[in-house]
PDB file of C-alpha atoms in Angstrom:
ATOM      1  CA  UNK A   1     -62.204  -3.358  40.237  1.00 71.00           C
ATOM      2  CA  UNK A   2     -59.802  -5.793  38.392  1.00 82.00           C
ATOM      3  CA  UNK A   3     -58.923  -5.902  34.657  1.00 86.00           C
ATOM      4  CA  UNK A   4     -61.734  -9.249  34.572  1.00 89.00           C
ATOM      5  CA  UNK A   5     -64.537  -7.200  36.092  1.00 94.00           C
ATOM      6  CA  UNK A   6     -63.861  -5.071  33.059  1.00 95.00           C
ATOM      7  CA  UNK A   7     -64.340  -7.108  31.211  1.00 95.00           C
ATOM      8  CA  UNK A   8     -67.293  -9.514  31.716  1.00 96.00           C
ATOM      9  CA  UNK A   9     -69.008  -5.192  32.658  1.00 96.00           C
ATOM     10  CA  UNK A  10     -68.714  -4.926  29.382  1.00 97.00           C
ATOM     11  CA  UNK A  11     -70.171  -8.869  27.989  1.00 96.00           C
ATOM     12  CA  UNK A  12     -73.000  -7.878  29.741  1.00 96.00           C
ATOM     13  CA  UNK A  13     -73.710  -4.372  28.496  1.00 97.00           C
ATOM     14  CA  UNK A  14     -73.699  -5.162  24.695  1.00 96.00           C
ATOM     15  CA  UNK A  15     -76.058  -7.969  23.287  1.00 93.00           C
ATOM     16  CA  UNK A  16     -74.838 -10.863  21.772  1.00 93.00           C
ATOM     17  CA  UNK A  17     -71.052 -10.478  23.457  1.00 95.00           C
ATOM     18  CA  UNK A  18     -68.947 -14.233  23.132  1.00 93.00           C
ATOM     19  CA  UNK A  19     -65.860 -12.874  24.589  1.00 94.00           C
ATOM     20  CA  UNK A  20     -63.998  -9.746  25.670  1.00 95.00           C
ATOM     21  CA  UNK A  21     -60.098  -9.538  25.986  1.00 94.00           C
ATOM     22  CA  UNK A  22     -58.004  -6.977  27.097  1.00 95.00           C
ATOM     23  CA  UNK A  23     -54.273  -7.214  24.611  1.00 95.00           C
ATOM     24  CA  UNK A  24     -50.693  -6.109  24.193  1.00 94.00           C
ATOM     25  CA  UNK A  25     -50.978  -4.871  20.730  1.00 91.00           C
ATOM     26  CA  UNK A  26     -48.020  -7.843  20.374  1.00 90.00           C
ATOM     27  CA  UNK A  27     -51.116 -10.221  20.582  1.00 90.00           C
ATOM     28  CA  UNK A  28     -50.619 -11.037  23.967  1.00 92.00           C
ATOM     29  CA  UNK A  29     -53.746 -11.867  25.814  1.00 92.00           C
ATOM     30  CA  UNK A  30     -53.313  -9.664  29.309  1.00 93.00           C
ATOM     31  CA  UNK A  31     -57.049 -10.795  30.246  1.00 92.00           C
ATOM     32  CA  UNK A  32     -60.438 -12.510  29.233  1.00 92.00           C
ATOM     33  CA  UNK A  33     -63.646 -12.998  29.790  1.00 93.00           C
ATOM     34  CA  UNK A  34     -65.277 -15.990  27.697  1.00 91.00           C
ATOM     35  CA  UNK A  35     -69.526 -15.433  27.941  1.00 91.00           C
ATOM     36  CA  UNK A  36     -70.081 -18.938  25.699  1.00 78.00           C
ATOM     37  CA  UNK A  37     -67.765 -20.647  23.733  1.00 69.00           C
ATOM     38  CA  UNK A  38     -68.491 -23.007  20.405  1.00 67.00           C
ATOM     39  CA  UNK A  39     -65.821 -25.164  17.661  1.00 66.00           C
ATOM     40  CA  UNK A  40     -64.675 -21.021  17.148  1.00 71.00           C
ATOM     41  CA  UNK A  41     -61.842 -20.153  18.877  1.00 82.00           C
ATOM     42  CA  UNK A  42     -62.295 -17.412  19.547  1.00 85.00           C
ATOM     43  CA  UNK A  43     -59.471 -16.367  21.830  1.00 84.00           C
ATOM     44  CA  UNK A  44     -57.230 -17.604  18.547  1.00 86.00           C
ATOM     45  CA  UNK A  45     -58.534 -15.178  16.438  1.00 87.00           C
ATOM     46  CA  UNK A  46     -58.723 -12.263  18.599  1.00 88.00           C
ATOM     47  CA  UNK A  47     -54.747 -12.615  18.312  1.00 87.00           C
ATOM     48  CA  UNK A  48     -54.939 -12.490  14.863  1.00 87.00           C
ATOM     49  CA  UNK A  49     -56.248 -10.056  14.342  1.00 89.00           C
ATOM     50  CA  UNK A  50     -54.364  -8.198  17.096  1.00 90.00           C
ATOM     51  CA  UNK A  51     -51.782  -8.453  13.682  1.00 90.00           C
ATOM     52  CA  UNK A  52     -54.412  -6.840  11.658  1.00 90.00           C
ATOM     53  CA  UNK A  53     -54.427  -4.347  13.953  1.00 90.00           C
ATOM     54  CA  UNK A  54     -50.228  -3.445  13.645  1.00 91.00           C
ATOM     55  CA  UNK A  55     -50.988  -3.833   9.924  1.00 90.00           C
ATOM     56  CA  UNK A  56     -53.938  -0.808  10.046  1.00 91.00           C
ATOM     57  CA  UNK A  57     -51.776   1.608  12.163  1.00 91.00           C
ATOM     58  CA  UNK A  58     -48.507   0.800   9.979  1.00 90.00           C
ATOM     59  CA  UNK A  59     -50.702   2.406   6.788  1.00 89.00           C
ATOM     60  CA  UNK A  60     -52.273   4.510   8.571  1.00 89.00           C
ATOM     61  CA  UNK A  61     -48.908   5.362  10.389  1.00 87.00           C
ATOM     62  CA  UNK A  62     -47.520   5.383   7.058  1.00 87.00           C
ATOM     63  CA  UNK A  63     -49.646   8.087   5.168  1.00 85.00           C
ATOM     64  CA  UNK A  64     -49.887  10.560   8.732  1.00 85.00           C
ATOM     65  CA  UNK A  65     -53.433   8.906   8.947  1.00 85.00           C
ATOM     66  CA  UNK A  66     -53.153   9.715  13.127  1.00 89.00           C
ATOM     67  CA  UNK A  67     -52.526   6.950  15.586  1.00 90.00           C
ATOM     68  CA  UNK A  68     -55.641   3.799  15.058  1.00 93.00           C
ATOM     69  CA  UNK A  69     -58.047   3.924  17.665  1.00 94.00           C
ATOM     70  CA  UNK A  70     -60.343   1.756  16.613  1.00 95.00           C
ATOM     71  CA  UNK A  71     -61.023  -0.795  14.219  1.00 94.00           C
ATOM     72  CA  UNK A  72     -63.624  -3.306  13.447  1.00 95.00           C
ATOM     73  CA  UNK A  73     -64.187  -7.339  11.658  1.00 95.00           C
ATOM     74  CA  UNK A  74     -67.654  -8.642  10.815  1.00 95.00           C
ATOM     75  CA  UNK A  75     -66.586 -12.018   9.343  1.00 93.00           C
ATOM     76  CA  UNK A  76     -70.211 -14.424   8.778  1.00 91.00           C
ATOM     77  CA  UNK A  77     -69.671 -15.835  12.558  1.00 90.00           C
ATOM     78  CA  UNK A  78     -68.251 -13.268  14.367  1.00 92.00           C
ATOM     79  CA  UNK A  79     -67.459 -10.022  14.475  1.00 95.00           C
ATOM     80  CA  UNK A  80     -64.768  -8.535  16.569  1.00 95.00           C
ATOM     81  CA  UNK A  81     -64.678  -4.395  17.822  1.00 96.00           C
ATOM     82  CA  UNK A  82     -61.284  -3.644  19.184  1.00 96.00           C
ATOM     83  CA  UNK A  83     -60.787  -0.029  20.937  1.00 96.00           C
ATOM     84  CA  UNK A  84     -57.444   0.997  21.449  1.00 95.00           C
ATOM     85  CA  UNK A  85     -56.144   1.650  25.628  1.00 95.00           C
ATOM     86  CA  UNK A  86     -52.960   2.506  26.034  1.00 94.00           C
ATOM     87  CA  UNK A  87     -50.673   2.645  22.850  1.00 91.00           C
ATOM     88  CA  UNK A  88     -49.211  -0.507  23.963  1.00 94.00           C
ATOM     89  CA  UNK A  89     -52.751  -2.079  25.321  1.00 95.00           C
ATOM     90  CA  UNK A  90     -56.250  -3.279  23.711  1.00 95.00           C
ATOM     91  CA  UNK A  91     -59.378  -3.801  24.047  1.00 96.00           C
ATOM     92  CA  UNK A  92     -61.063  -6.655  22.303  1.00 96.00           C
ATOM     93  CA  UNK A  93     -65.287  -7.270  22.342  1.00 96.00           C
ATOM     94  CA  UNK A  94     -66.567 -10.723  20.297  1.00 94.00           C
ATOM     95  CA  UNK A  95     -69.954 -10.557  18.937  1.00 94.00           C
ATOM     96  CA  UNK A  96     -72.461 -12.971  17.723  1.00 93.00           C
ATOM     97  CA  UNK A  97     -72.402 -11.372  14.181  1.00 91.00           C
ATOM     98  CA  UNK A  98     -76.529 -10.085  14.599  1.00 91.00           C
ATOM     99  CA  UNK A  99     -75.008  -8.448  18.132  1.00 92.00           C
ATOM    100  CA  UNK A 100     -75.226  -4.854  18.192  1.00 92.00           C
ATOM    101  CA  UNK A 101     -72.815  -2.964  17.317  1.00 92.00           C
ATOM    102  CA  UNK A 102     -72.751   0.107  17.859  1.00 92.00           C
ATOM    103  CA  UNK A 103     -73.532  -0.327  21.838  1.00 95.00           C
ATOM    104  CA  UNK A 104     -70.069  -2.152  20.941  1.00 96.00           C
ATOM    105  CA  UNK A 105     -68.183   0.453  19.836  1.00 95.00           C
ATOM    106  CA  UNK A 106     -69.852   3.170  22.846  1.00 96.00           C
ATOM    107  CA  UNK A 107     -69.424   0.577  26.034  1.00 97.00           C
ATOM    108  CA  UNK A 108     -65.954   0.023  24.707  1.00 97.00           C
ATOM    109  CA  UNK A 109     -65.154   3.616  23.886  1.00 96.00           C
ATOM    110  CA  UNK A 110     -66.621   4.050  27.740  1.00 97.00           C
ATOM    111  CA  UNK A 111     -64.873   1.611  29.558  1.00 97.00           C
ATOM    112  CA  UNK A 112     -60.996   2.413  27.898  1.00 96.00           C
ATOM    113  CA  UNK A 113     -60.362   5.128  29.996  1.00 95.00           C
ATOM    114  CA  UNK A 114     -61.294   3.085  33.031  1.00 95.00           C
ATOM    115  CA  UNK A 115     -58.635  -0.429  32.321  1.00 95.00           C
ATOM    116  CA  UNK A 116     -56.189   2.509  30.653  1.00 94.00           C
ATOM    117  CA  UNK A 117     -56.606   3.979  34.687  1.00 93.00           C
ATOM    118  CA  UNK A 118     -55.269   0.282  35.814  1.00 89.00           C
ATOM    119  CA  UNK A 119     -51.755   0.159  33.472  1.00 87.00           C
TER     120      UNK A 119
ATOM    121  CA  UNK B   1     -76.717   4.082 -13.506  1.00 70.00           C
ATOM    122  CA  UNK B   2     -72.707   2.882 -13.519  1.00 82.00           C
ATOM    123  CA  UNK B   3     -69.907   2.601 -10.797  1.00 86.00           C
ATOM    124  CA  UNK B   4     -69.204   6.075  -9.652  1.00 89.00           C
ATOM    125  CA  UNK B   5     -73.086   6.934  -9.857  1.00 94.00           C
ATOM    126  CA  UNK B   6     -73.402   4.850  -6.990  1.00 95.00           C
ATOM    127  CA  UNK B   7     -70.094   5.917  -4.818  1.00 95.00           C
ATOM    128  CA  UNK B   8     -71.112   9.684  -5.603  1.00 96.00           C
ATOM    129  CA  UNK B   9     -74.856   8.340  -4.442  1.00 96.00           C
ATOM    130  CA  UNK B  10     -73.310   7.078  -1.004  1.00 97.00           C
ATOM    131  CA  UNK B  11     -70.566   9.983  -0.274  1.00 96.00           C
ATOM    132  CA  UNK B  12     -73.645  12.029  -0.720  1.00 96.00           C
ATOM    133  CA  UNK B  13     -75.748  10.370   1.801  1.00 97.00           C
ATOM    134  CA  UNK B  14     -73.406   9.568   4.554  1.00 96.00           C
ATOM    135  CA  UNK B  15     -72.596  12.428   7.080  1.00 93.00           C
ATOM    136  CA  UNK B  16     -68.878  13.417   6.849  1.00 93.00           C
ATOM    137  CA  UNK B  17     -67.962  11.645   3.182  1.00 95.00           C
ATOM    138  CA  UNK B  18     -64.545  12.225   2.171  1.00 93.00           C
ATOM    139  CA  UNK B  19     -63.926  10.149  -0.426  1.00 94.00           C
ATOM    140  CA  UNK B  20     -65.412   6.438  -1.198  1.00 95.00           C
ATOM    141  CA  UNK B  21     -63.489   4.041  -3.758  1.00 94.00           C
ATOM    142  CA  UNK B  22     -64.933   0.543  -5.246  1.00 95.00           C
ATOM    143  CA  UNK B  23     -61.719  -1.425  -5.406  1.00 95.00           C
ATOM    144  CA  UNK B  24     -60.365  -4.966  -6.010  1.00 94.00           C
ATOM    145  CA  UNK B  25     -59.260  -7.129  -2.507  1.00 91.00           C
ATOM    146  CA  UNK B  26     -55.886  -6.953  -4.495  1.00 90.00           C
ATOM    147  CA  UNK B  27     -55.152  -3.260  -3.684  1.00 90.00           C
ATOM    148  CA  UNK B  28     -56.659  -2.019  -7.657  1.00 92.00           C
ATOM    149  CA  UNK B  29     -58.780   1.280  -7.514  1.00 92.00           C
ATOM    150  CA  UNK B  30     -61.429   0.077 -10.135  1.00 94.00           C
ATOM    151  CA  UNK B  31     -62.714   4.347  -9.154  1.00 92.00           C
ATOM    152  CA  UNK B  32     -63.504   7.213  -6.782  1.00 92.00           C
ATOM    153  CA  UNK B  33     -65.649   8.945  -5.956  1.00 93.00           C
ATOM    154  CA  UNK B  34     -63.515  12.090  -4.197  1.00 91.00           C
ATOM    155  CA  UNK B  35     -65.083  14.626  -2.347  1.00 91.00           C
ATOM    156  CA  UNK B  36     -62.794  16.665  -0.752  1.00 79.00           C
ATOM    157  CA  UNK B  37     -59.432  16.395  -0.935  1.00 69.00           C
ATOM    158  CA  UNK B  38     -56.470  17.717   1.648  1.00 67.00           C
ATOM    159  CA  UNK B  39     -52.894  16.924   2.481  1.00 66.00           C
ATOM    160  CA  UNK B  40     -54.040  13.727   3.596  1.00 72.00           C
ATOM    161  CA  UNK B  41     -53.223  10.919   0.333  1.00 82.00           C
ATOM    162  CA  UNK B  42     -57.031   9.443   0.884  1.00 85.00           C
ATOM    163  CA  UNK B  43     -56.403   7.016  -1.880  1.00 84.00           C
ATOM    164  CA  UNK B  44     -53.379   5.685  -0.687  1.00 86.00           C
ATOM    165  CA  UNK B  45     -54.603   5.287   2.749  1.00 87.00           C
ATOM    166  CA  UNK B  46     -57.807   2.997   1.552  1.00 88.00           C
ATOM    167  CA  UNK B  47     -55.079   1.058  -1.080  1.00 87.00           C
ATOM    168  CA  UNK B  48     -52.530  -0.228   1.778  1.00 87.00           C
ATOM    169  CA  UNK B  49     -56.000  -0.721   4.006  1.00 89.00           C
ATOM    170  CA  UNK B  50     -57.109  -2.734   1.255  1.00 90.00           C
ATOM    171  CA  UNK B  51     -54.493  -4.846   2.516  1.00 90.00           C
ATOM    172  CA  UNK B  52     -55.336  -5.117   5.833  1.00 90.00           C
ATOM    173  CA  UNK B  53     -58.524  -6.574   5.030  1.00 91.00           C
ATOM    174  CA  UNK B  54     -56.327  -9.537   3.225  1.00 91.00           C
ATOM    175  CA  UNK B  55     -55.200 -10.063   6.777  1.00 90.00           C
ATOM    176  CA  UNK B  56     -57.692 -10.338   8.206  1.00 91.00           C
ATOM    177  CA  UNK B  57     -59.617 -12.331   5.516  1.00 91.00           C
ATOM    178  CA  UNK B  58     -56.736 -14.581   6.350  1.00 90.00           C
ATOM    179  CA  UNK B  59     -56.312 -14.445   9.663  1.00 89.00           C
ATOM    180  CA  UNK B  60     -60.740 -15.823   9.737  1.00 89.00           C
ATOM    181  CA  UNK B  61     -60.235 -18.093   7.206  1.00 87.00           C
ATOM    182  CA  UNK B  62     -57.409 -20.062   9.741  1.00 87.00           C
ATOM    183  CA  UNK B  63     -59.818 -19.250  11.981  1.00 85.00           C
ATOM    184  CA  UNK B  64     -63.160 -20.917  10.755  1.00 85.00           C
ATOM    185  CA  UNK B  65     -64.981 -18.379  11.001  1.00 85.00           C
ATOM    186  CA  UNK B  66     -65.687 -17.780   7.490  1.00 89.00           C
ATOM    187  CA  UNK B  67     -65.538 -14.481   4.965  1.00 90.00           C
ATOM    188  CA  UNK B  68     -64.877 -11.541   5.876  1.00 93.00           C
ATOM    189  CA  UNK B  69     -68.335  -9.160   5.581  1.00 94.00           C
ATOM    190  CA  UNK B  70     -67.665  -6.142   7.024  1.00 95.00           C
ATOM    191  CA  UNK B  71     -63.975  -3.948   7.923  1.00 94.00           C
ATOM    192  CA  UNK B  72     -63.489  -0.189   9.545  1.00 95.00           C
ATOM    193  CA  UNK B  73     -60.470   1.617  11.303  1.00 95.00           C
ATOM    194  CA  UNK B  74     -60.519   4.985  12.922  1.00 95.00           C
ATOM    195  CA  UNK B  75     -57.543   7.312  13.327  1.00 93.00           C
ATOM    196  CA  UNK B  76     -57.410  10.506  14.111  1.00 91.00           C
ATOM    197  CA  UNK B  77     -57.807  12.071  10.715  1.00 90.00           C
ATOM    198  CA  UNK B  78     -60.019   9.193   9.176  1.00 92.00           C
ATOM    199  CA  UNK B  79     -62.849   6.567   9.300  1.00 95.00           C
ATOM    200  CA  UNK B  80     -62.735   4.210   6.382  1.00 95.00           C
ATOM    201  CA  UNK B  81     -65.283   1.435   5.803  1.00 96.00           C
ATOM    202  CA  UNK B  82     -65.512  -0.871   3.697  1.00 96.00           C
ATOM    203  CA  UNK B  83     -68.121  -3.926   2.611  1.00 96.00           C
ATOM    204  CA  UNK B  84     -67.111  -6.907   0.193  1.00 95.00           C
ATOM    205  CA  UNK B  85     -69.261  -6.193  -2.529  1.00 95.00           C
ATOM    206  CA  UNK B  86     -68.142  -9.861  -3.958  1.00 94.00           C
ATOM    207  CA  UNK B  87     -65.693 -12.071  -2.957  1.00 91.00           C
ATOM    208  CA  UNK B  88     -62.848  -9.704  -5.080  1.00 94.00           C
ATOM    209  CA  UNK B  89     -64.016  -6.285  -5.100  1.00 95.00           C
ATOM    210  CA  UNK B  90     -64.892  -4.150  -1.806  1.00 95.00           C
ATOM    211  CA  UNK B  91     -66.302  -0.927  -1.472  1.00 96.00           C
ATOM    212  CA  UNK B  92     -64.730   1.979   0.956  1.00 96.00           C
ATOM    213  CA  UNK B  93     -65.740   4.836   2.390  1.00 96.00           C
ATOM    214  CA  UNK B  94     -63.358   7.585   4.472  1.00 94.00           C
ATOM    215  CA  UNK B  95     -65.214   9.685   6.940  1.00 94.00           C
ATOM    216  CA  UNK B  96     -64.214  12.931   9.107  1.00 93.00           C
ATOM    217  CA  UNK B  97     -64.054  11.166  12.176  1.00 91.00           C
ATOM    218  CA  UNK B  98     -66.380  12.996  13.186  1.00 91.00           C
ATOM    219  CA  UNK B  99     -68.836  11.164  10.810  1.00 92.00           C
ATOM    220  CA  UNK B 100     -71.656   8.765  11.065  1.00 92.00           C
ATOM    221  CA  UNK B 101     -69.934   5.109  11.216  1.00 92.00           C
ATOM    222  CA  UNK B 102     -73.414   3.659  11.489  1.00 92.00           C
ATOM    223  CA  UNK B 103     -75.294   5.620   8.782  1.00 95.00           C
ATOM    224  CA  UNK B 104     -72.482   4.431   6.467  1.00 96.00           C
ATOM    225  CA  UNK B 105     -72.265   0.613   7.514  1.00 95.00           C
ATOM    226  CA  UNK B 106     -76.392   1.176   6.656  1.00 96.00           C
ATOM    227  CA  UNK B 107     -75.385   2.727   2.811  1.00 97.00           C
ATOM    228  CA  UNK B 108     -72.770   0.158   1.929  1.00 97.00           C
ATOM    229  CA  UNK B 109     -75.289  -2.473   3.000  1.00 96.00           C
ATOM    230  CA  UNK B 110     -77.926  -1.587   0.958  1.00 97.00           C
ATOM    231  CA  UNK B 111     -75.406   0.048  -1.865  1.00 97.00           C
ATOM    232  CA  UNK B 112     -73.346  -3.409  -2.266  1.00 96.00           C
ATOM    233  CA  UNK B 113     -76.084  -5.417  -3.797  1.00 95.00           C
ATOM    234  CA  UNK B 114     -76.242  -2.995  -6.917  1.00 95.00           C
ATOM    235  CA  UNK B 115     -72.709  -2.633  -7.625  1.00 95.00           C
ATOM    236  CA  UNK B 116     -72.092  -6.415  -7.074  1.00 94.00           C
ATOM    237  CA  UNK B 117     -74.727  -6.430  -9.498  1.00 93.00           C
ATOM    238  CA  UNK B 118     -73.227  -4.382 -11.910  1.00 89.00           C
ATOM    239  CA  UNK B 119     -69.854  -6.040 -11.906  1.00 87.00           C
TER     240      UNK B 119
END
């Protein structure tokens, strides 16, 4: 089962999913499964959020809070839930605001080790 | 009921709460209720996370995703859940990693309008 299959499966299991990406922490996209596309440029936004994840990681390191494992941002139009797969890669799921964020966190948590096994 | 009462109430209602702060988006702390203190400097970490919130807000604005309403970061030692109270202020709850993040989001959501009414 390749990366793309895992990304598709995550989208299928979470109500309100718009897209799921595997990305480098440096912001380089490895692969994305896109469920729907509207005028919002989801891919670019997720790339931008990788910068936010890096800032969170730096803040946590400075204060000895340990490595960042998970990260979420909700805006009026989209919720993004990210989970570290390895120190260098993360999966991020974009949801409609009314999507199920708890389910998103759960599905990413169980999928991350499967994706890590393929890196 | 002052700010501090609301912050204390949030901590009492959420299992695993360590501290709850009302902060300016500029990183200036208005008030904090601290449940427990260990070697981790929670207050400074939360100030640092306000910078992360600002980056998320900028990223979302650039991509027309709308204003950031909620934000969460989990590390090995601490989960922080933040909710905007107004465009200039947010509440942030620090939890132990095993704390109930869903409950944290719910309690912050219902408390935010009460705090906003006092700003």
